[in-house]
Short mmCIF file of C-alpha atoms and ligand atoms in Angstrom, two decimals:
data_model
loop_
_atom_site.label_atom_id
_atom_site.label_comp_id
_atom_site.label_asym_id
_atom_site.label_seq_id
_atom_site.Cartn_x
_atom_site.Cartn_y
_atom_site.Cartn_z
CA MET A 1 0.00 0.00 0.00
CA SER A 2 1.24 3.47 -0.85
CA SER A 3 2.45 5.24 2.26
CA LYS A 4 0.96 8.52 1.08
CA THR A 5 -2.39 9.76 2.34
CA THR A 6 -5.00 8.95 -0.28
CA ILE A 7 -7.60 11.42 -1.52
CA LEU A 8 -10.32 9.90 -3.62
CA THR A 9 -13.46 10.88 -5.44
CA GLY A 10 -15.65 9.54 -8.24
CA LEU A 11 -18.29 11.07 -10.48
CA ARG A 12 -20.95 8.97 -12.12
CA VAL A 13 -20.96 8.91 -15.91
CA ASN A 14 -24.71 8.65 -16.35
CA ASN A 15 -24.87 12.04 -18.05
CA ASP A 16 -22.72 15.05 -18.86
CA LEU A 17 -21.12 16.69 -15.87
CA HIS A 18 -22.68 19.93 -14.64
CA ILE A 19 -21.31 22.95 -12.85
CA GLY A 20 -22.45 21.50 -9.49
CA ASN A 21 -20.22 18.44 -10.05
CA TYR A 22 -17.45 20.74 -11.17
CA LEU A 23 -17.63 23.08 -8.20
CA GLY A 24 -18.59 20.53 -5.55
CA ALA A 25 -16.35 17.61 -6.39
CA LEU A 26 -13.95 18.23 -9.27
CA LEU A 27 -12.52 21.63 -8.56
CA PRO A 28 -11.39 20.87 -4.97
CA MET A 29 -9.72 17.71 -6.26
CA ILE A 30 -8.06 19.33 -9.25
CA ASP A 31 -6.84 22.32 -7.25
CA LEU A 32 -5.37 20.00 -4.69
CA ALA A 33 -3.74 17.82 -7.34
CA LYS A 34 -2.20 20.87 -8.98
CA GLU A 35 -0.62 22.06 -5.77
CA HIS A 36 0.03 18.95 -3.70
CA ALA A 37 0.31 15.93 -5.99
CA ASP A 38 3.79 15.26 -4.62
CA ASP A 39 2.43 14.75 -1.13
CA TYR A 40 -0.69 12.64 -1.69
CA GLN A 41 -2.01 9.76 -3.70
CA ILE A 42 -4.86 11.20 -5.71
CA ASN A 43 -7.53 8.84 -7.06
CA LEU A 44 -10.16 10.28 -9.36
CA PHE A 45 -12.07 7.27 -10.55
CA VAL A 46 -14.93 6.59 -12.91
CA PRO A 47 -17.61 4.70 -10.93
CA ASP A 48 -18.92 2.96 -14.01
CA LEU A 49 -20.66 0.23 -11.99
CA HIS A 50 -22.70 2.97 -10.35
CA SER A 51 -24.08 3.97 -13.76
CA PHE A 52 -27.13 1.75 -13.63
CA THR A 53 -28.71 2.86 -10.36
CA THR A 54 -30.91 5.18 -12.41
CA PRO A 55 -32.00 4.42 -16.00
CA ILE A 56 -29.40 5.30 -18.66
CA ASP A 57 -28.80 4.89 -22.36
CA HIS A 58 -26.40 1.94 -22.21
CA SER A 59 -25.17 2.45 -25.74
CA ARG A 60 -23.70 5.80 -24.69
CA LEU A 61 -21.78 4.62 -21.65
CA GLN A 62 -18.39 4.22 -23.33
CA ASP A 63 -18.60 7.69 -24.88
CA ALA A 64 -19.67 9.11 -21.53
CA ILE A 65 -16.61 7.63 -19.83
CA PHE A 66 -14.34 9.13 -22.44
CA ASP A 67 -16.11 12.51 -22.14
CA THR A 68 -15.82 12.54 -18.37
CA VAL A 69 -12.11 11.77 -18.30
CA SER A 70 -11.54 14.31 -21.09
CA ASN A 71 -13.25 16.87 -18.88
CA TYR A 72 -10.83 16.13 -16.04
CA ILE A 73 -7.88 16.67 -18.33
CA ALA A 74 -9.36 19.83 -19.87
CA LEU A 75 -10.06 21.23 -16.41
CA GLY A 76 -6.38 20.93 -15.58
CA LEU A 77 -5.95 17.66 -13.69
CA PRO A 78 -2.19 16.93 -13.81
CA ILE A 79 -2.82 13.46 -15.18
CA ASP A 80 0.84 12.79 -15.99
CA HIS A 81 1.88 13.07 -12.37
CA GLU A 82 2.89 9.71 -10.91
CA ASN A 83 0.62 10.16 -7.86
CA VAL A 84 -2.51 10.98 -9.87
CA HIS A 85 -4.64 7.98 -10.84
CA VAL A 86 -7.69 7.94 -13.07
CA TYR A 87 -9.31 4.53 -13.43
CA ARG A 88 -12.57 2.75 -14.17
CA GLN A 89 -14.09 0.95 -11.21
CA SER A 90 -15.26 -2.07 -13.21
CA PHE A 91 -11.69 -2.70 -14.39
CA ILE A 92 -10.74 -3.41 -10.78
CA PRO A 93 -12.89 -6.38 -9.76
CA ALA A 94 -11.86 -6.03 -6.10
CA HIS A 95 -14.42 -3.19 -5.76
CA SER A 96 -17.27 -5.61 -6.44
CA GLU A 97 -15.95 -8.31 -4.18
CA LEU A 98 -15.33 -5.96 -1.27
CA ALA A 99 -18.84 -4.52 -1.72
CA LEU A 100 -20.30 -8.00 -1.48
CA ILE A 101 -18.30 -8.66 1.67
CA LEU A 102 -19.30 -5.33 3.25
CA SER A 103 -22.97 -5.94 2.48
CA ASN A 104 -22.91 -8.82 4.95
CA PHE A 105 -21.86 -6.50 7.74
CA THR A 106 -24.46 -3.86 6.89
CA GLY A 107 -27.83 -3.77 8.57
CA PHE A 108 -30.94 -3.54 6.48
CA GLY A 109 -32.21 -0.74 8.71
CA GLU A 110 -28.95 1.09 8.26
CA MET A 111 -29.40 1.23 4.49
CA PHE A 112 -33.03 2.09 4.97
CA ARG A 113 -32.08 5.28 6.77
CA MET A 114 -30.17 6.62 3.77
CA THR A 115 -32.15 9.46 2.29
CA GLN A 116 -30.70 9.55 -1.18
CA PHE A 117 -32.32 6.40 -2.50
CA LYS A 118 -35.62 7.84 -1.40
CA GLU A 119 -34.96 11.06 -3.30
CA LYS A 120 -33.71 9.20 -6.36
CA GLY A 121 -36.57 6.77 -6.05
CA ARG A 122 -38.90 9.72 -6.13
CA SER A 123 -37.53 11.01 -9.38
CA ILE A 124 -37.71 7.56 -10.90
CA VAL A 125 -41.32 7.36 -9.75
CA ALA A 126 -41.96 10.80 -11.21
CA GLN A 127 -40.39 9.79 -14.52
CA HIS A 128 -42.57 6.72 -14.62
CA GLN A 129 -45.65 8.79 -14.01
CA ASN A 130 -44.37 11.41 -16.42
CA THR A 131 -44.94 14.12 -13.86
CA ASN A 132 -42.66 16.73 -12.39
CA ILE A 133 -41.86 16.84 -8.72
CA GLU A 134 -43.47 19.81 -7.06
CA PRO A 135 -40.82 22.00 -5.40
CA SER A 136 -42.44 21.74 -1.99
CA ASP A 137 -42.29 17.96 -2.09
CA THR A 138 -38.53 17.93 -1.62
CA HIS A 139 -38.96 18.79 2.03
CA GLU A 140 -41.36 15.97 2.55
CA VAL A 141 -39.03 13.21 1.40
CA GLU A 142 -38.41 11.90 4.87
CA ASP A 143 -41.96 12.46 6.12
CA GLN A 144 -43.46 10.51 3.28
CA SER A 145 -40.89 7.78 3.46
CA ASP A 146 -43.36 4.95 3.67
CA THR A 147 -45.13 5.83 0.44
CA THR A 148 -41.86 6.74 -1.23
CA ILE A 149 -40.23 3.50 -0.21
CA ARG A 150 -43.16 1.51 -1.47
CA LYS A 151 -42.99 3.30 -4.82
CA THR A 152 -39.21 3.01 -4.92
CA GLU A 153 -39.59 -0.71 -4.32
CA GLU A 154 -41.83 -0.86 -7.34
CA ASN A 155 -39.70 1.28 -9.63
CA GLY A 156 -36.21 1.50 -8.21
CA SER A 157 -33.60 -1.25 -8.12
CA VAL A 158 -31.72 -3.02 -5.35
CA GLY A 159 -28.62 -1.45 -6.90
CA LEU A 160 -29.98 2.00 -6.11
CA PHE A 161 -30.88 0.93 -2.59
CA ASN A 162 -27.52 -0.49 -1.65
CA TYR A 163 -25.13 1.64 -3.68
CA PRO A 164 -23.67 3.25 -0.53
CA ILE A 165 -22.11 -0.16 0.14
CA LEU A 166 -20.30 -0.13 -3.19
CA MET A 167 -19.31 3.46 -2.49
CA ALA A 168 -17.87 2.40 0.87
CA ALA A 169 -15.87 -0.32 -0.92
CA ASP A 170 -14.58 2.24 -3.44
CA ILE A 171 -13.24 4.34 -0.59
CA LEU A 172 -12.03 1.68 1.86
CA LEU A 173 -10.21 -0.41 -0.70
CA TYR A 174 -7.61 2.35 -1.10
CA ASN A 175 -7.61 3.45 2.55
CA ALA A 176 -8.70 6.89 1.37
CA ARG A 177 -8.63 9.53 4.10
CA TYR A 178 -10.16 12.44 2.27
CA VAL A 179 -13.14 12.14 -0.03
CA PRO A 180 -14.26 15.44 -1.53
CA VAL A 181 -17.94 15.01 -2.25
CA GLY A 182 -20.90 17.34 -2.39
CA ASP A 183 -23.22 17.77 0.52
CA ASP A 184 -25.59 15.09 -0.82
CA GLN A 185 -23.01 12.39 -0.07
CA THR A 186 -22.42 13.26 3.59
CA GLN A 187 -24.61 10.46 4.87
CA HIS A 188 -22.82 7.89 2.71
CA LEU A 189 -19.47 9.03 3.97
CA GLU A 190 -20.62 8.63 7.55
CA PHE A 191 -21.86 5.15 6.69
CA THR A 192 -18.42 4.35 5.24
CA ARG A 193 -16.81 5.31 8.54
CA ASP A 194 -19.30 3.24 10.50
CA ILE A 195 -18.82 0.07 8.51
CA ALA A 196 -15.02 0.41 8.52
CA GLU A 197 -14.97 0.85 12.27
CA ARG A 198 -17.37 -2.02 12.81
CA ILE A 199 -15.24 -4.44 10.80
CA ASN A 200 -11.99 -3.24 12.38
CA ASN A 201 -13.50 -3.83 15.82
CA LYS A 202 -14.96 -7.19 14.95
CA PHE A 203 -11.71 -8.58 13.56
CA GLU A 204 -9.54 -6.69 16.03
CA GLN A 205 -7.18 -5.19 13.49
CA GLU A 206 -6.97 -2.04 11.42
CA LEU A 207 -8.20 -3.57 8.21
CA PHE A 208 -9.47 -0.23 6.96
CA VAL A 209 -8.38 3.35 7.43
CA LEU A 210 -11.41 5.40 8.42
CA PRO A 211 -12.03 8.35 6.11
CA GLU A 212 -12.00 11.59 8.10
CA SER A 213 -15.25 12.84 9.57
CA VAL A 214 -17.22 15.22 7.40
CA LYS A 215 -16.19 18.08 9.68
CA HIS A 216 -12.51 17.34 9.12
CA GLN A 217 -13.09 16.93 5.41
CA HIS A 218 -14.55 20.43 5.35
CA GLU A 219 -11.57 21.82 7.19
CA PHE A 220 -9.17 20.09 4.84
CA PHE A 221 -10.80 21.28 1.64
CA GLY A 222 -11.97 24.70 2.77
CA LYS A 223 -15.33 26.17 1.90
CA ASP A 224 -15.96 24.39 -1.39
CA GLN A 225 -16.53 21.13 0.41
CA GLY A 226 -20.13 20.48 1.33
CA LEU A 227 -21.27 22.71 -1.46
CA ARG A 228 -24.74 22.23 -2.87
CA VAL A 229 -25.38 24.04 -6.13
CA ARG A 230 -29.12 24.36 -6.65
CA ASP A 231 -31.16 23.63 -9.71
CA LEU A 232 -31.78 26.95 -11.48
CA ALA A 233 -35.40 26.20 -12.36
CA ASP A 234 -36.23 24.69 -8.97
CA PRO A 235 -33.78 25.99 -6.38
CA THR A 236 -35.31 23.89 -3.63
CA LYS A 237 -33.49 20.89 -5.07
CA LYS A 238 -29.86 20.36 -5.97
CA MET A 239 -28.59 20.50 -9.52
CA SER A 240 -28.49 16.86 -10.70
CA LYS A 241 -27.20 15.03 -13.73
CA SER A 242 -30.15 12.72 -13.77
CA ASP A 243 -32.68 15.55 -13.90
CA ASP A 244 -34.85 14.62 -16.86
CA THR A 245 -35.58 18.15 -18.11
CA GLY A 246 -32.12 19.70 -17.74
CA LYS A 247 -33.79 23.14 -17.68
CA GLY A 248 -32.18 24.17 -14.44
CA VAL A 249 -28.89 22.36 -14.99
CA ILE A 250 -25.81 23.88 -16.63
CA PHE A 251 -23.86 21.06 -18.24
CA LEU A 252 -20.17 21.50 -19.01
CA SER A 253 -21.10 20.66 -22.60
CA ASP A 254 -23.86 23.27 -22.85
CA ASN A 255 -23.50 25.79 -25.61
CA PRO A 256 -22.61 29.02 -23.76
CA GLU A 257 -25.64 30.78 -25.22
CA VAL A 258 -27.96 28.00 -24.10
CA ALA A 259 -26.42 28.24 -20.63
CA ARG A 260 -26.98 32.00 -20.67
CA LYS A 261 -30.68 31.50 -21.39
CA LYS A 262 -31.02 28.99 -18.55
CA ILE A 263 -29.46 31.50 -16.15
CA MET A 264 -31.54 34.42 -17.36
CA SER A 265 -34.70 32.41 -16.75
CA ALA A 266 -33.56 31.11 -13.33
CA THR A 267 -36.27 31.07 -10.69
CA THR A 268 -35.70 33.74 -8.05
CA ASP A 269 -38.34 35.04 -5.67
CA SER A 270 -40.80 37.90 -5.26
CA TYR A 271 -38.97 39.88 -2.60
CA GLU A 272 -38.02 43.44 -3.31
CA ASP A 273 -34.27 43.30 -3.54
CA VAL A 274 -31.26 41.03 -3.83
CA GLN A 275 -30.41 39.48 -0.46
CA TYR A 276 -28.56 36.35 0.60
CA ASP A 277 -30.72 33.92 2.57
CA PHE A 278 -30.45 30.32 1.55
CA ASP A 279 -33.52 29.09 3.40
CA LYS A 280 -36.00 31.74 2.43
CA ARG A 281 -34.50 32.77 -0.91
CA PRO A 282 -32.68 29.79 -2.38
CA GLY A 283 -32.84 30.97 -6.00
CA VAL A 284 -31.18 34.32 -5.61
CA SER A 285 -28.73 32.98 -3.02
CA ASN A 286 -27.71 30.25 -5.45
CA LEU A 287 -27.00 32.89 -8.11
CA LEU A 288 -24.96 34.93 -5.65
CA ASP A 289 -22.97 31.83 -4.71
CA LEU A 290 -22.36 30.95 -8.33
CA TYR A 291 -21.15 34.45 -9.01
CA THR A 292 -18.62 34.19 -6.20
CA LEU A 293 -17.54 30.68 -7.17
CA PHE A 294 -16.83 31.83 -10.70
CA GLY A 295 -14.66 34.63 -9.43
CA GLY A 296 -17.04 37.55 -8.92
CA SER A 297 -17.79 39.55 -5.81
CA GLN A 298 -21.43 39.32 -4.80
CA HIS A 299 -21.34 42.52 -2.76
CA GLU A 300 -21.90 44.57 -5.90
CA PHE A 301 -25.40 43.12 -6.17
CA LEU A 302 -26.62 42.94 -2.57
CA GLY A 303 -29.47 45.37 -2.04
CA GLN A 304 -30.08 45.98 -5.75
CA VAL A 305 -33.77 46.16 -6.61
CA GLN A 306 -33.53 44.30 -9.91
CA TYR A 307 -32.48 40.71 -10.38
CA GLY A 308 -31.63 41.15 -14.07
CA PRO A 309 -28.10 42.59 -13.63
CA LEU A 310 -27.12 39.79 -11.24
CA LYS A 311 -28.38 37.18 -13.69
CA SER A 312 -26.51 38.80 -16.59
CA ALA A 313 -23.31 38.95 -14.59
CA VAL A 314 -23.58 35.28 -13.59
CA ALA A 315 -24.42 34.38 -17.20
CA ASP A 316 -21.33 36.25 -18.47
CA LYS A 317 -19.02 34.48 -16.04
CA ILE A 318 -20.42 31.03 -16.75
CA ALA A 319 -20.62 31.51 -20.53
CA ALA A 320 -16.97 32.60 -20.56
CA PHE A 321 -15.96 29.62 -18.43
CA LEU A 322 -17.84 27.19 -20.68
CA GLY A 323 -16.32 28.67 -23.85
CA GLU A 324 -12.79 28.29 -22.53
CA HIS A 325 -13.40 24.86 -21.10
CA GLN A 326 -14.93 23.51 -24.29
CA GLN A 327 -12.01 24.82 -26.30
CA MET A 328 -9.58 22.91 -24.05
CA ARG A 329 -11.81 19.86 -24.06
CA SER A 330 -11.74 19.63 -27.86
CA THR A 331 -7.97 19.14 -27.81
CA VAL A 332 -8.04 15.97 -25.67
CA LYS A 333 -7.46 12.80 -27.70
CA GLN A 334 -9.15 9.45 -27.12
CA ALA A 335 -5.84 7.57 -27.25
CA THR A 336 -4.42 9.75 -24.46
CA VAL A 337 -7.39 8.98 -22.24
CA GLU A 338 -7.25 5.25 -22.95
CA SER A 339 -3.57 4.92 -22.19
CA HIS A 340 -3.86 6.84 -18.92
CA LEU A 341 -6.76 4.68 -17.83
CA GLN A 342 -4.96 1.44 -18.59
CA HIS A 343 -1.82 2.54 -16.83
CA SER A 344 -3.66 3.50 -13.64
CA GLU A 345 -5.82 0.39 -13.71
CA GLN A 346 -2.83 -1.88 -13.74
CA LEU A 347 -1.39 -0.16 -10.69
CA MET A 348 -4.70 0.10 -8.84
CA ASN A 349 -5.38 -3.59 -9.36
CA GLN A 350 -2.18 -4.36 -7.49
CA ILE A 351 -3.04 -2.07 -4.58
CA ALA A 352 -6.66 -3.18 -4.42
CA ASN A 353 -5.95 -6.90 -4.66
CA ARG A 354 -3.36 -6.75 -1.93
CA HIS A 355 -5.83 -5.03 0.38
CA LEU A 356 -8.67 -7.33 -0.58
CA TYR A 357 -6.47 -10.30 0.27
CA ASP A 358 -5.94 -8.96 3.83
CA VAL A 359 -9.70 -8.66 4.22
CA GLN A 360 -10.33 -12.12 2.78
CA ARG A 361 -7.84 -13.55 5.23
CA ALA A 362 -9.29 -11.72 8.22
CA ILE A 363 -12.80 -12.96 7.51
CA GLY A 364 -11.70 -16.54 6.90
CA LEU A 365 -11.80 -16.77 3.11
CA ARG A 366 -8.03 -17.32 2.88
CA ARG A 367 -5.57 -19.09 5.09
P1 ATP B 1 -27.07 12.00 -10.29
O1 ATP B 1 -28.29 12.87 -10.36
O2 ATP B 1 -27.01 11.05 -11.40
O3 ATP B 1 -26.85 11.38 -8.95
P2 ATP B 1 -25.27 14.03 -9.58
O4 ATP B 1 -25.41 15.31 -10.29
O5 ATP B 1 -25.82 13.94 -8.20
O6 ATP B 1 -25.86 12.95 -10.54
P3 ATP B 1 -23.02 12.39 -8.91
O7 ATP B 1 -22.26 11.68 -9.95
O8 ATP B 1 -24.02 11.64 -8.10
O9 ATP B 1 -23.74 13.64 -9.59
O10 ATP B 1 -22.03 13.11 -7.94
C1 ATP B 1 -20.71 13.41 -8.31
C2 ATP B 1 -20.15 14.37 -7.31
O11 ATP B 1 -20.70 15.67 -7.53
C3 ATP B 1 -20.45 14.01 -5.87
O12 ATP B 1 -19.31 14.31 -5.09
C4 ATP B 1 -21.57 14.94 -5.51
O13 ATP B 1 -21.61 15.22 -4.12
C5 ATP B 1 -21.22 16.18 -6.31
N1 ATP B 1 -22.41 16.94 -6.62
C6 ATP B 1 -23.48 16.49 -7.31
N2 ATP B 1 -24.40 17.46 -7.43
C7 ATP B 1 -23.90 18.54 -6.81
C8 ATP B 1 -24.40 19.86 -6.60
N3 ATP B 1 -25.57 20.23 -7.07
N4 ATP B 1 -23.61 20.73 -5.90
C9 ATP B 1 -22.40 20.35 -5.43
N5 ATP B 1 -21.88 19.12 -5.60
C10 ATP B 1 -22.62 18.22 -6.28
MG1 MG B 2 -25.80 12.06 -7.15
#
């Protein structure tokens, strides 16, 4: 096992990446890799086995993997650095085996408490019924859990239900200490710590390094960690790749002018002026946050009576970012991506198999 502290994150390839993925998960990782790749092992993996928890177009999966990794390179990930690893989960079979092992130490009730499968289940249910989720419903996810769970049982898969177990395997296999994820993954990270600790205690050895608590993760990554970029059309929910309309989602592949239109028609509120208040005024607060995250200073807009100038300013920043990014993205070659993936996968298989063997031995599968 590498003696360096491992930092790991993965982004599903079920759709194009959006600015929430970029700001919440990718940017902290890329910034860190740019500055500190000498000091850490940095794993940015493609969780391809997580692709099927919500319905996808299977014929597009290979292109989506290539697109995602190309985005990493275009966004400045120092992929040639010897401590930076980009690999596909399904090319390292130890992920699946460890997940199967972990599932036997996971309580059914424990998985049941995870809120994300309920939320995802809801959107699958909504897709099936061809209806949109009413904004106010988002708050009722937990309250309505019985109905939601019943509907999720009908329309969602076991893979969706127990994907936090595979996610825990993804993290624990490499003894990752820091896992930059958006706020929506906090509960899964806590679960990862719980299961690691439980197994370490049961077998009386440090089989797994516990990832740091969410609080320490925040400290390590600074303010971008725990970020939740909101959907522009419905700011009560987070921006999501699997959103079926895409109206409130800015994809990294969006034509800058299309992105501009989405921002200009963002839902705000009917108050009189621009103020920051995430609970009462999620739409305008989201725009203010985006403006800051793309390098602006929101103070210029606080107190203004019109929302138009703020929207235009955010649209300018994001359109410029997309234009530049897409230009870089178009220079990345498929052969470059493929050779990087294969190189990392060879190395990661060695690390993962060695660790898996220790686990197999501890639980009695090997002598
Ligand atoms: P899906 O709807 O298919 O789950 P997603 O948009 O939630 O897609 P994921 O692949 O599940 O994206 O998540 C990749 C990473 O991006 C995770 O670390 C997640 O926490 C982060 N992330 C996702 N959405 C946001 C968001 N709106 N704001 C900040 N971070 C986000
Ligand atoms: Mg998600």
